[in-house]
Structures are given as C-alpha cells and as structure tokens.
Amino acid sequence: MDHQPEAQWIMLWQRIAAQGDSHPSYRDLAQRLAEPHRAYHTMRHILHCLDEMACVRHLAAHPDAVEMALWYHDAIYDTHATDNEAQSATLAAHRLRDAFVPETFVQMVVRLIMATQHHPVAEDPDTRLLVDIDLAILGQSTHIFDAYEQHIRQEYAWVPHEAFLDGRTRILRAFLDRTTIYATDYFRQRYEAPARINIARSLRVLEQQAYLSTPQINAFEGTLDENAPE
C-alpha cells in the first residue's frame, strides 16, 4: 500500500476535533519511531497496524480511539525498561490533553495502550481488536515473520545469547499454549493457523540454537566438548 502516514495522522487529528497544529505531534512521534535502537518497533510496524485496522474498523466501537492507541502504543520503546506501555500511554495522554481532546477519549486511548503490555484476552471488543492487530505479525508469511524475529533479536542485542533464547522461547510457547492466539473471529480466521506454524517453526530454531550453544559431553573421553558449535 502507498502510505502517506502524515496525511493519515492529520485526518485522525481532524476526526477527533483535536485543537492546534497536528504537525508537531506527528513529527515528534515519527522521530521517536525512527530511533536507531529500533528494528521492528518502527513506523513500518505502525503502518502495518493501521492497514490491519482499516480492514476491521467497522468492528470497533470507538475506531478513532483504537487508531490513536495504535499510533502511540510503541511511542516509548526501550528494551532495558519494563514500563514502555505506561510511558507511551502517558505521552499520548499529554499530547491529547494539550489538544483539548475530551477526557473520556484520552482515557480510552490510555486503557487501550496499556492492554498491549501483556496482550491479555480482554472482554472489551476494542481491546480485543487492538491486541489482535498488534499480534497480526505472528501470522504473516514466512519471510516477513522471520524478518520480525531477526528484528526483535536486533533490538535485544545487548541480551546474552542464552538468556535471549530462554526468554524468547518462554514468550513464544505462551502464545502456543493459549486456546487461541487471537481473540476475534476475523483474526482467528485470517492468522491463527499460520501464526501457530510460524511460532512452532521459530521454537524449533530456538531449541536447536540452545542445543548447539550448550557444551556437549564427549562420549569417548567423558569430558566437556568445548568446541561445540555456537
């Protein structure tokens, strides 16, 4: 799709009747999404989310709130931190209040952003849509999913190899352990099967890497084989 992100932002700004110039908020957000430590959580991810949102907009009770939450849900992204979602929600609330957007709308956006922290299975239909949109990457084609996995590793390049393998394995297994990965019929029908295939394949790769990075017992000498490939 031929994206014009700033035009999309301006249209949303106008629909919610935000006051003042929309350009400073957009430029600030775009600069944040272009930070050099990001590989996956960039404007490309936001635009993919907006593409997915366009397909299910009619299913949302408050589509503009969902869209605004998508714009801001990764505004703050530091892999060393544990409160990125809370900081992103705070930033969004600050920008929206400065634009005199109604507090009810602000609180909806904050609540939606916070839902992306642990990707819960929510009862609220807008939260279910937003979380499914954020997880849509799991059900993409093989090469797109593999690039996503590589980008996540880049963003966590500071994490030691074994620790990353363990953490990533736990996260991916948690998705497979769910009854369904996606909370809405639309995303289950579209992405559930390919997401499970992608995740299972990624887990096999992680398990192989974990095996290769563990010193192997030399059956002939009974010593650790320190030359095991990594």
mmCIF file with all atom_site columns, N, CA and C in Angstrom, residues 84-136:
data_model
loop_
_atom_site.group_PDB
_atom_site.id
_atom_site.type_symbol
_atom_site.label_atom_id
_atom_site.label_alt_id
_atom_site.label_comp_id
_atom_site.label_asym_id
_atom_site.label_entity_id
_atom_site.label_seq_id
_atom_site.pdbx_PDB_ins_code
_atom_site.Cartn_x
_atom_site.Cartn_y
_atom_site.Cartn_z
_atom_site.occupancy
_atom_site.B_iso_or_equiv
_atom_site.pdbx_formal_charge
_atom_site.auth_seq_id
_atom_site.auth_comp_id
_atom_site.auth_asym_id
_atom_site.auth_atom_id
_atom_site.pdbx_PDB_model_num
ATOM 1   N N  . ASN A 1 84  ? 7.422   0.587   29.253 1.00 0.00 ? 84  ASN A N  1
ATOM 2   C CA . ASN A 1 84  ? 7.261   1.283   27.977 1.00 0.00 ? 84  ASN A CA 1
ATOM 3   C C  . ASN A 1 84  ? 5.811   1.648   27.682 1.00 0.00 ? 84  ASN A C  1
ATOM 4   N N  . GLU A 1 85  ? 4.903   0.710   27.940 1.00 0.00 ? 85  GLU A N  1
ATOM 5   C CA . GLU A 1 85  ? 3.490   0.962   27.644 1.00 0.00 ? 85  GLU A CA 1
ATOM 6   C C  . GLU A 1 85  ? 2.945   2.089   28.512 1.00 0.00 ? 85  GLU A C  1
ATOM 7   N N  . ALA A 1 86  ? 3.305   2.080   29.790 1.00 0.00 ? 86  ALA A N  1
ATOM 8   C CA . ALA A 1 86  ? 2.840   3.138   30.686 1.00 0.00 ? 86  ALA A CA 1
ATOM 9   C C  . ALA A 1 86  ? 3.386   4.498   30.251 1.00 0.00 ? 86  ALA A C  1
ATOM 10  N N  . GLN A 1 87  ? 4.651   4.528   29.855 1.00 0.00 ? 87  GLN A N  1
ATOM 11  C CA . GLN A 1 87  ? 5.235   5.787   29.391 1.00 0.00 ? 87  GLN A CA 1
ATOM 12  C C  . GLN A 1 87  ? 4.598   6.235   28.076 1.00 0.00 ? 87  GLN A C  1
ATOM 13  N N  . SER A 1 88  ? 4.325   5.283   27.191 1.00 0.00 ? 88  SER A N  1
ATOM 14  C CA . SER A 1 88  ? 3.670   5.619   25.922 1.00 0.00 ? 88  SER A CA 1
ATOM 15  C C  . SER A 1 88  ? 2.270   6.168   26.168 1.00 0.00 ? 88  SER A C  1
ATOM 16  N N  . ALA A 1 89  ? 1.547   5.539   27.090 1.00 0.00 ? 89  ALA A N  1
ATOM 17  C CA . ALA A 1 89  ? 0.196   5.998   27.429 1.00 0.00 ? 89  ALA A CA 1
ATOM 18  C C  . ALA A 1 89  ? 0.244   7.401   28.024 1.00 0.00 ? 89  ALA A C  1
ATOM 19  N N  . THR A 1 90  ? 1.217   7.649   28.870 1.00 0.00 ? 90  THR A N  1
ATOM 20  C CA . THR A 1 90  ? 1.365   8.979   29.475 1.00 0.00 ? 90  THR A CA 1
ATOM 21  C C  . THR A 1 90  ? 1.654   10.033  28.414 1.00 0.00 ? 90  THR A C  1
ATOM 22  N N  . LEU A 1 91  ? 2.528   9.703   27.478 1.00 0.00 ? 91  LEU A N  1
ATOM 23  C CA . LEU A 1 91  ? 2.841   10.637  26.387 1.00 0.00 ? 91  LEU A CA 1
ATOM 24  C C  . LEU A 1 91  ? 1.600   10.922  25.552 1.00 0.00 ? 91  LEU A C  1
ATOM 25  N N  . ALA A 1 92  ? 0.861   9.872   25.191 1.00 0.00 ? 92  ALA A N  1
ATOM 26  C CA . ALA A 1 92  ? -0.355  10.061  24.398 1.00 0.00 ? 92  ALA A CA 1
ATOM 27  C C  . ALA A 1 92  ? -1.350  10.947  25.138 1.00 0.00 ? 92  ALA A C  1
ATOM 28  N N  . ALA A 1 93  ? -1.540  10.683  26.417 1.00 0.00 ? 93  ALA A N  1
ATOM 29  C CA . ALA A 1 93  ? -2.481  11.477  27.212 1.00 0.00 ? 93  ALA A CA 1
ATOM 30  C C  . ALA A 1 93  ? -2.061  12.939  27.245 1.00 0.00 ? 93  ALA A C  1
ATOM 31  N N  . HIS A 1 94  ? -0.771  13.179  27.398 1.00 0.00 ? 94  HIS A N  1
ATOM 32  C CA . HIS A 1 94  ? -0.261  14.548  27.437 1.00 0.00 ? 94  HIS A CA 1
ATOM 33  C C  . HIS A 1 94  ? -0.538  15.268  26.116 1.00 0.00 ? 94  HIS A C  1
ATOM 34  N N  . ARG A 1 95  ? -0.247  14.611  25.005 1.00 0.00 ? 95  ARG A N  1
ATOM 35  C CA . ARG A 1 95  ? -0.460  15.232  23.692 1.00 0.00 ? 95  ARG A CA 1
ATOM 36  C C  . ARG A 1 95  ? -1.955  15.507  23.452 1.00 0.00 ? 95  ARG A C  1
ATOM 37  N N  . LEU A 1 96  ? -2.801  14.554  23.817 1.00 0.00 ? 96  LEU A N  1
ATOM 38  C CA . LEU A 1 96  ? -4.235  14.708  23.577 1.00 0.00 ? 96  LEU A CA 1
ATOM 39  C C  . LEU A 1 96  ? -4.845  15.777  24.478 1.00 0.00 ? 96  LEU A C  1
ATOM 40  N N  . ARG A 1 97  ? -4.408  15.834  25.716 1.00 0.00 ? 97  ARG A N  1
ATOM 41  C CA . ARG A 1 97  ? -4.924  16.882  26.614 1.00 0.00 ? 97  ARG A CA 1
ATOM 42  C C  . ARG A 1 97  ? -4.476  18.262  26.155 1.00 0.00 ? 97  ARG A C  1
ATOM 43  N N  . ASP A 1 98  ? -3.256  18.359  25.651 1.00 0.00 ? 98  ASP A N  1
ATOM 44  C CA . ASP A 1 98  ? -2.781  19.638  25.120 1.00 0.00 ? 98  ASP A CA 1
ATOM 45  C C  . ASP A 1 98  ? -3.635  20.097  23.945 1.00 0.00 ? 98  ASP A C  1
ATOM 46  N N  . ALA A 1 99  ? -4.230  19.128  23.243 1.00 0.00 ? 99  ALA A N  1
ATOM 47  C CA . ALA A 1 99  ? -5.075  19.440  22.084 1.00 0.00 ? 99  ALA A CA 1
ATOM 48  C C  . ALA A 1 99  ? -6.551  19.534  22.477 1.00 0.00 ? 99  ALA A C  1
ATOM 49  N N  . PHE A 1 100 ? -6.827  19.544  23.792 1.00 0.00 ? 100 PHE A N  1
ATOM 50  C CA . PHE A 1 100 ? -8.193  19.714  24.311 1.00 0.00 ? 100 PHE A CA 1
ATOM 51  C C  . PHE A 1 100 ? -9.152  18.635  23.817 1.00 0.00 ? 100 PHE A C  1
ATOM 52  N N  . VAL A 1 101 ? -8.622  17.426  23.714 1.00 0.00 ? 101 VAL A N  1
ATOM 53  C CA . VAL A 1 101 ? -9.474  16.282  23.361 1.00 0.00 ? 101 VAL A CA 1
ATOM 54  C C  . VAL A 1 101 ? -10.229 15.865  24.628 1.00 0.00 ? 101 VAL A C  1
ATOM 55  N N  . PRO A 1 102 ? -11.500 15.481  24.519 1.00 0.00 ? 102 PRO A N  1
ATOM 56  C CA . PRO A 1 102 ? -12.280 15.096  25.714 1.00 0.00 ? 102 PRO A CA 1
ATOM 57  C C  . PRO A 1 102 ? -11.583 14.023  26.540 1.00 0.00 ? 102 PRO A C  1
ATOM 58  N N  . GLU A 1 103 ? -11.690 14.160  27.860 1.00 0.00 ? 103 GLU A N  1
ATOM 59  C CA . GLU A 1 103 ? -11.003 13.245  28.774 1.00 0.00 ? 103 GLU A CA 1
ATOM 60  C C  . GLU A 1 103 ? -11.484 11.807  28.601 1.00 0.00 ? 103 GLU A C  1
ATOM 61  N N  . THR A 1 104 ? -12.744 11.620  28.226 1.00 0.00 ? 104 THR A N  1
ATOM 62  C CA . THR A 1 104 ? -13.235 10.249  28.014 1.00 0.00 ? 104 THR A CA 1
ATOM 63  C C  . THR A 1 104 ? -12.460 9.572   26.887 1.00 0.00 ? 104 THR A C  1
ATOM 64  N N  . PHE A 1 105 ? -12.150 10.322  25.841 1.00 0.00 ? 105 PHE A N  1
ATOM 65  C CA . PHE A 1 105 ? -11.370 9.784   24.727 1.00 0.00 ? 105 PHE A CA 1
ATOM 66  C C  . PHE A 1 105 ? -9.941  9.493   25.191 1.00 0.00 ? 105 PHE A C  1
ATOM 67  N N  . VAL A 1 106 ? -9.360  10.420  25.934 1.00 0.00 ? 106 VAL A N  1
ATOM 68  C CA . VAL A 1 106 ? -8.000  10.241  26.443 1.00 0.00 ? 106 VAL A CA 1
ATOM 69  C C  . VAL A 1 106 ? -7.906  8.953   27.250 1.00 0.00 ? 106 VAL A C  1
ATOM 70  N N  . GLN A 1 107 ? -8.863  8.733   28.136 1.00 0.00 ? 107 GLN A N  1
ATOM 71  C CA . GLN A 1 107 ? -8.822  7.551   28.993 1.00 0.00 ? 107 GLN A CA 1
ATOM 72  C C  . GLN A 1 107 ? -9.001  6.263   28.192 1.00 0.00 ? 107 GLN A C  1
ATOM 73  N N  . MET A 1 108 ? -9.807  6.310   27.143 1.00 0.00 ? 108 MET A N  1
ATOM 74  C CA . MET A 1 108 ? -9.935  5.135   26.274 1.00 0.00 ? 108 MET A CA 1
ATOM 75  C C  . MET A 1 108 ? -8.596  4.796   25.627 1.00 0.00 ? 108 MET A C  1
ATOM 76  N N  . VAL A 1 109 ? -7.908  5.804   25.127 1.00 0.00 ? 109 VAL A N  1
ATOM 77  C CA . VAL A 1 109 ? -6.615  5.588   24.476 1.00 0.00 ? 109 VAL A CA 1
ATOM 78  C C  . VAL A 1 109 ? -5.603  5.035   25.472 1.00 0.00 ? 109 VAL A C  1
ATOM 79  N N  . VAL A 1 110 ? -5.563  5.591   26.669 1.00 0.00 ? 110 VAL A N  1
ATOM 80  C CA . VAL A 1 110 ? -4.646  5.115   27.705 1.00 0.00 ? 110 VAL A CA 1
ATOM 81  C C  . VAL A 1 110 ? -4.910  3.646   28.018 1.00 0.00 ? 110 VAL A C  1
ATOM 82  N N  . ARG A 1 111 ? -6.173  3.308   28.218 1.00 0.00 ? 111 ARG A N  1
ATOM 83  C CA . ARG A 1 111 ? -6.532  1.926   28.551 1.00 0.00 ? 111 ARG A CA 1
ATOM 84  C C  . ARG A 1 111 ? -6.132  0.974   27.423 1.00 0.00 ? 111 ARG A C  1
ATOM 85  N N  . LEU A 1 112 ? -6.345  1.374   26.195 1.00 0.00 ? 112 LEU A N  1
ATOM 86  C CA . LEU A 1 112 ? -6.010  0.526   25.054 1.00 0.00 ? 112 LEU A CA 1
ATOM 87  C C  . LEU A 1 112 ? -4.498  0.320   24.936 1.00 0.00 ? 112 LEU A C  1
ATOM 88  N N  . ILE A 1 113 ? -3.733  1.382   25.126 1.00 0.00 ? 113 ILE A N  1
ATOM 89  C CA . ILE A 1 113 ? -2.277  1.247   25.057 1.00 0.00 ? 113 ILE A CA 1
ATOM 90  C C  . ILE A 1 113 ? -1.778  0.300   26.142 1.00 0.00 ? 113 ILE A C  1
ATOM 91  N N  . MET A 1 114 ? -2.311  0.432   27.341 1.00 0.00 ? 114 MET A N  1
ATOM 92  C CA . MET A 1 114 ? -1.867  -0.415  28.443 1.00 0.00 ? 114 MET A CA 1
ATOM 93  C C  . MET A 1 114 ? -2.183  -1.885  28.185 1.00 0.00 ? 114 MET A C  1
ATOM 94  N N  . ALA A 1 115 ? -3.198  -2.166  27.385 1.00 0.00 ? 115 ALA A N  1
ATOM 95  C CA . ALA A 1 115 ? -3.551  -3.559  27.078 1.00 0.00 ? 115 ALA A CA 1
ATOM 96  C C  . ALA A 1 115 ? -2.484  -4.258  26.259 1.00 0.00 ? 115 ALA A C  1
ATOM 97  N N  . THR A 1 116 ? -1.615  -3.496  25.589 1.00 0.00 ? 116 THR A N  1
ATOM 98  C CA . THR A 1 116 ? -0.568  -4.124  24.773 1.00 0.00 ? 116 THR A CA 1
ATOM 99  C C  . THR A 1 116 ? 0.617   -4.582  25.618 1.00 0.00 ? 116 THR A C  1
ATOM 100 N N  . GLN A 1 117 ? 0.599   -4.290  26.918 1.00 0.00 ? 117 GLN A N  1
ATOM 101 C CA . GLN A 1 117 ? 1.730   -4.661  27.766 1.00 0.00 ? 117 GLN A CA 1
ATOM 102 C C  . GLN A 1 117 ? 1.878   -6.165  27.891 1.00 0.00 ? 117 GLN A C  1
ATOM 103 N N  . HIS A 1 118 ? 0.778   -6.850  28.165 1.00 0.00 ? 118 HIS A N  1
ATOM 104 C CA . HIS A 1 118 ? 0.834   -8.302  28.340 1.00 0.00 ? 118 HIS A CA 1
ATOM 105 C C  . HIS A 1 118 ? -0.074  -9.044  27.359 1.00 0.00 ? 118 HIS A C  1
ATOM 106 N N  . HIS A 1 119 ? -0.682  -8.306  26.419 1.00 0.00 ? 119 HIS A N  1
ATOM 107 C CA . HIS A 1 119 ? -1.561  -8.906  25.425 1.00 0.00 ? 119 HIS A CA 1
ATOM 108 C C  . HIS A 1 119 ? -2.601  -9.835  26.073 1.00 0.00 ? 119 HIS A C  1
ATOM 109 N N  . PRO A 1 120 ? -3.410  -9.299  26.993 1.00 0.00 ? 120 PRO A N  1
ATOM 110 C CA . PRO A 1 120 ? -4.410  -10.138 27.654 1.00 0.00 ? 120 PRO A CA 1
ATOM 111 C C  . PRO A 1 120 ? -5.574  -10.464 26.722 1.00 0.00 ? 120 PRO A C  1
ATOM 112 N N  . VAL A 1 121 ? -6.309  -11.505 27.068 1.00 0.00 ? 121 VAL A N  1
ATOM 113 C CA . VAL A 1 121 ? -7.550  -11.802 26.355 1.00 0.00 ? 121 VAL A CA 1
ATOM 114 C C  . VAL A 1 121 ? -8.645  -11.004 27.056 1.00 0.00 ? 121 VAL A C  1
ATOM 115 N N  . ALA A 1 122 ? -9.066  -9.917  26.451 1.00 0.00 ? 122 ALA A N  1
ATOM 116 C CA . ALA A 1 122 ? -9.985  -8.974  27.090 1.00 0.00 ? 122 ALA A CA 1
ATOM 117 C C  . ALA A 1 122 ? -11.417 -9.216  26.665 1.00 0.00 ? 122 ALA A C  1
ATOM 118 N N  . GLU A 1 123 ? -12.339 -8.718  27.464 1.00 0.00 ? 123 GLU A N  1
ATOM 119 C CA . GLU A 1 123 ? -13.761 -8.794  27.128 1.00 0.00 ? 123 GLU A CA 1
ATOM 120 C C  . GLU A 1 123 ? -14.170 -7.634  26.238 1.00 0.00 ? 123 GLU A C  1
ATOM 121 N N  . ASP A 1 124 ? -13.539 -6.489  26.435 1.00 0.00 ? 124 ASP A N  1
ATOM 122 C CA . ASP A 1 124 ? -13.883 -5.290  25.671 1.00 0.00 ? 124 ASP A CA 1
ATOM 123 C C  . ASP A 1 124 ? -13.545 -5.489  24.188 1.00 0.00 ? 124 ASP A C  1
ATOM 124 N N  . PRO A 1 125 ? -14.494 -5.280  23.282 1.00 0.00 ? 125 PRO A N  1
ATOM 125 C CA . PRO A 1 125 ? -14.240 -5.557  21.864 1.00 0.00 ? 125 PRO A CA 1
ATOM 126 C C  . PRO A 1 125 ? -13.140 -4.699  21.255 1.00 0.00 ? 125 PRO A C  1
ATOM 127 N N  . ASP A 1 126 ? -13.021 -3.445  21.673 1.00 0.00 ? 126 ASP A N  1
ATOM 128 C CA . ASP A 1 126 ? -11.972 -2.597  21.117 1.00 0.00 ? 126 ASP A CA 1
ATOM 129 C C  . ASP A 1 126 ? -10.592 -3.074  21.556 1.00 0.00 ? 126 ASP A C  1
ATOM 130 N N  . THR A 1 127 ? -10.479 -3.488  22.807 1.00 0.00 ? 127 THR A N  1
ATOM 131 C CA . THR A 1 127 ? -9.196  -4.014  23.287 1.00 0.00 ? 127 THR A CA 1
ATOM 132 C C  . THR A 1 127 ? -8.840  -5.290  22.554 1.00 0.00 ? 127 THR A C  1
ATOM 133 N N  . ARG A 1 128 ? -9.825  -6.147  22.342 1.00 0.00 ? 128 ARG A N  1
ATOM 134 C CA . ARG A 1 128 ? -9.571  -7.394  21.620 1.00 0.00 ? 128 ARG A CA 1
ATOM 135 C C  . ARG A 1 128 ? -9.071  -7.110  20.207 1.00 0.00 ? 128 ARG A C  1
ATOM 136 N N  . LEU A 1 129 ? -9.690  -6.143  19.550 1.00 0.00 ? 129 LEU A N  1
ATOM 137 C CA . LEU A 1 129 ? -9.250  -5.779  18.200 1.00 0.00 ? 129 LEU A CA 1
ATOM 138 C C  . LEU A 1 129 ? -7.830  -5.237  18.213 1.00 0.00 ? 129 LEU A C  1
ATOM 139 N N  . LEU A 1 130 ? -7.554  -4.317  19.125 1.00 0.00 ? 130 LEU A N  1
ATOM 140 C CA . LEU A 1 130 ? -6.241  -3.693  19.154 1.00 0.00 ? 130 LEU A CA 1
ATOM 141 C C  . LEU A 1 130 ? -5.140  -4.714  19.426 1.00 0.00 ? 130 LEU A C  1
ATOM 142 N N  . VAL A 1 131 ? -5.359  -5.593  20.388 1.00 0.00 ? 131 VAL A N  1
ATOM 143 C CA . VAL A 1 131 ? -4.352  -6.607  20.709 1.00 0.00 ? 131 VAL A CA 1
ATOM 144 C C  . VAL A 1 131 ? -4.155  -7.551  19.531 1.00 0.00 ? 131 VAL A C  1
ATOM 145 N N  . ASP A 1 132 ? -5.240  -7.956  18.883 1.00 0.00 ? 132 ASP A N  1
ATOM 146 C CA . ASP A 1 132 ? -5.116  -8.828  17.712 1.00 0.00 ? 132 ASP A CA 1
ATOM 147 C C  . ASP A 1 132 ? -4.345  -8.146  16.592 1.00 0.00 ? 132 ASP A C  1
ATOM 148 N N  . ILE A 1 133 ? -4.597  -6.858  16.401 1.00 0.00 ? 133 ILE A N  1
ATOM 149 C CA . ILE A 1 133 ? -3.863  -6.111  15.380 1.00 0.00 ? 133 ILE A CA 1
ATOM 150 C C  . ILE A 1 133 ? -2.371  -6.099  15.701 1.00 0.00 ? 133 ILE A C  1
ATOM 151 N N  . ASP A 1 134 ? -2.035  -5.860  16.965 1.00 0.00 ? 134 ASP A N  1
ATOM 152 C CA . ASP A 1 134 ? -0.636  -5.815  17.364 1.00 0.00 ? 134 ASP A CA 1
ATOM 153 C C  . ASP A 1 134 ? 0.044   -7.167  17.175 1.00 0.00 ? 134 ASP A C  1
ATOM 154 N N  . LEU A 1 135 ? -0.727  -8.252  17.295 1.00 0.00 ? 135 LEU A N  1
ATOM 155 C CA . LEU A 1 135 ? -0.177  -9.602  17.140 1.00 0.00 ? 135 LEU A CA 1
ATOM 156 C C  . LEU A 1 135 ? -0.294  -10.140 15.717 1.00 0.00 ? 135 LEU A C  1
ATOM 157 N N  . ALA A 1 136 ? -0.812  -9.341  14.808 1.00 0.00 ? 136 ALA A N  1
ATOM 158 C CA . ALA A 1 136 ? -1.004  -9.814  13.435 1.00 0.00 ? 136 ALA A CA 1
ATOM 159 C C  . ALA A 1 136 ? 0.300   -10.247 12.782 1.00 0.00 ? 136 ALA A C  1
#
